Coordinates of C-alpha atoms in Angstrom, one line a residue:
M1 CA 0.0 0.0 0.0
A2 CA 1.3 3.4 -0.9
K3 CA 1.6 6.3 1.6
S4 CA -1.6 8.2 2.0
T5 CA -3.3 11.1 3.7
G6 CA -6.3 11.1 6.0
L7 CA -8.4 13.1 3.5
G8 CA -11.6 11.5 2.3
Q9 CA -10.6 7.9 3.1
T10 CA -12.2 7.6 6.5
A11 CA -15.3 5.7 7.5
L12 CA -16.4 6.1 11.2
S13 CA -19.4 4.9 13.0
I14 CA -20.2 5.0 16.7
D15 CA -23.1 3.2 18.4
D16 CA -25.8 5.2 20.2
A17 CA -27.0 4.1 23.6
A18 CA -29.4 1.6 22.0
G19 CA -26.6 -0.1 20.1
T20 CA -27.4 1.3 16.7
A21 CA -24.3 2.3 14.6
R22 CA -24.5 5.9 13.6
D23 CA -22.4 7.5 10.8
I24 CA -21.6 10.9 12.4
R25 CA -18.5 11.7 10.3
N26 CA -20.1 14.9 9.1
D27 CA -20.2 16.2 12.7
I28 CA -16.6 15.1 13.5
T29 CA -13.8 17.6 12.8
N30 CA -10.9 15.5 14.1
W31 CA -10.2 12.4 16.1
Q32 CA -7.4 10.7 17.9
L33 CA -6.8 7.0 18.4
S34 CA -4.1 5.4 20.6
T35 CA -3.4 1.7 21.0
P36 CA -0.7 1.6 23.7
R37 CA 0.7 -1.5 25.4
G38 CA 1.8 -1.6 29.0
V39 CA 5.5 -2.2 29.6
Q40 CA 7.2 -3.8 32.6
D41 CA 10.8 -3.1 33.3
V42 CA 12.6 -6.4 34.1
T43 CA 16.1 -5.1 33.9
G44 CA 18.5 -7.1 36.1
I45 CA 21.5 -5.5 37.8
D46 CA 23.6 -7.5 35.4
K47 CA 22.5 -5.4 32.4
S48 CA 23.8 -2.2 30.9
A49 CA 20.6 -1.4 29.0
N50 CA 16.9 -1.7 29.7
E51 CA 15.1 -5.0 29.4
R52 CA 11.3 -5.0 29.1
L53 CA 8.2 -7.2 28.7
L54 CA 5.0 -6.1 26.9
L55 CA 1.9 -6.2 29.1
L56 CA -1.8 -5.6 28.4
A57 CA -3.1 -3.9 25.3
D58 CA -5.4 -0.9 25.5
V59 CA -7.3 1.6 23.3
S60 CA -8.2 5.2 23.8
F61 CA -10.2 7.3 21.3
T62 CA -11.3 10.9 21.3
A63 CA -13.7 12.4 18.8
N64 CA -14.1 16.2 18.5
G65 CA -16.8 17.9 16.5
V66 CA -19.4 20.6 15.8
H67 CA -22.6 20.4 17.8
N68 CA -25.5 19.0 15.8
P69 CA -28.8 18.3 17.6
A70 CA -30.5 16.7 14.6
A71 CA -31.9 13.1 15.0
N72 CA -29.2 10.4 14.8
R73 CA -26.4 12.8 14.7
A74 CA -23.5 13.5 17.1
H75 CA -25.6 14.9 20.0
D76 CA -28.1 12.0 19.8
V77 CA -25.2 9.6 20.0
F78 CA -23.4 11.2 23.0
K79 CA -26.2 12.9 25.0
T80 CA -26.7 9.7 27.0
V81 CA -23.0 9.4 28.1
P82 CA -23.7 11.0 31.5
S83 CA -26.8 8.9 32.2
T84 CA -26.0 5.4 30.8
S85 CA -23.2 2.9 31.3
V86 CA -23.2 1.1 27.9
Q87 CA -20.4 -0.1 25.8
R88 CA -20.4 1.4 22.3
T89 CA -18.9 -0.2 19.2
V90 CA -16.6 2.2 17.3
T91 CA -15.7 1.1 13.8
L92 CA -12.9 3.1 12.2
T93 CA -11.7 2.5 8.6
V94 CA -8.8 4.5 7.3
N95 CA -7.5 3.9 3.8
G96 CA -9.0 0.4 3.6
V97 CA -7.9 -1.0 7.1
T98 CA -10.5 -1.3 9.9
L99 CA -10.4 -1.3 13.6
A100 CA -13.6 -2.2 15.4
T101 CA -13.6 -2.0 19.2
E102 CA -15.9 -1.7 22.2
L103 CA -15.4 1.5 24.1
L104 CA -16.9 3.2 27.2
F105 CA -17.3 6.9 26.7
S106 CA -16.6 8.7 29.9
D107 CA -17.5 12.3 29.0
Y108 CA -19.4 14.4 26.6
Q109 CA -18.0 17.9 26.8
L110 CA -19.7 20.9 25.2
T111 CA -17.7 24.1 24.6
R112 CA -19.0 27.4 23.6
S113 CA -16.0 29.6 22.7
D114 CA -15.9 33.4 23.1
S115 CA -16.2 33.8 19.4
G116 CA -19.4 31.7 19.3
E117 CA -18.4 28.2 18.2
L118 CA -20.3 25.3 19.8
T119 CA -18.1 22.2 19.8
W120 CA -17.9 18.9 21.6
S121 CA -15.4 16.3 22.6
A122 CA -16.0 12.7 23.6
P123 CA -13.2 10.5 25.0
G124 CA -13.6 6.7 25.1
A125 CA -11.5 3.8 26.5
L126 CA -11.4 0.1 25.9
A127 CA -14.3 -1.7 27.6
D128 CA -14.3 -5.4 26.9
G129 CA -10.8 -6.8 27.3
N130 CA -10.4 -7.7 23.6
V131 CA -7.1 -6.8 22.0
P132 CA -7.5 -4.1 19.4
T133 CA -6.7 -5.5 16.0
W134 CA -6.6 -3.8 12.6
T135 CA -8.0 -5.9 9.8

């Protein structure tokens, strides 16, 4: 696969509280995905460099966007974050490769700037213990 940009090659759906996948790409202005692994330092005193073991896998995801209160859009998806405790499937496809994972969204932040923009941010973290895998 050739090098590519993130322009026009992204599919993204996030479940609402009822478990229905919603395509809210038009409301999202940017997103960030991280798939870190824990690391344990196991360096013995006989070593002159670090020795480590990989531990548990994780996922964190944050979507940011423009407020849209229309039915089945971003506000509909995230408005129940403060009042429900449901896992939500996030399916992200970038340039033909897909990561689908179960996340718990822990916040739905609305921001009204001094110049009038009304934006939101929604951070999520791995919920189900399954290792995140790109397909």
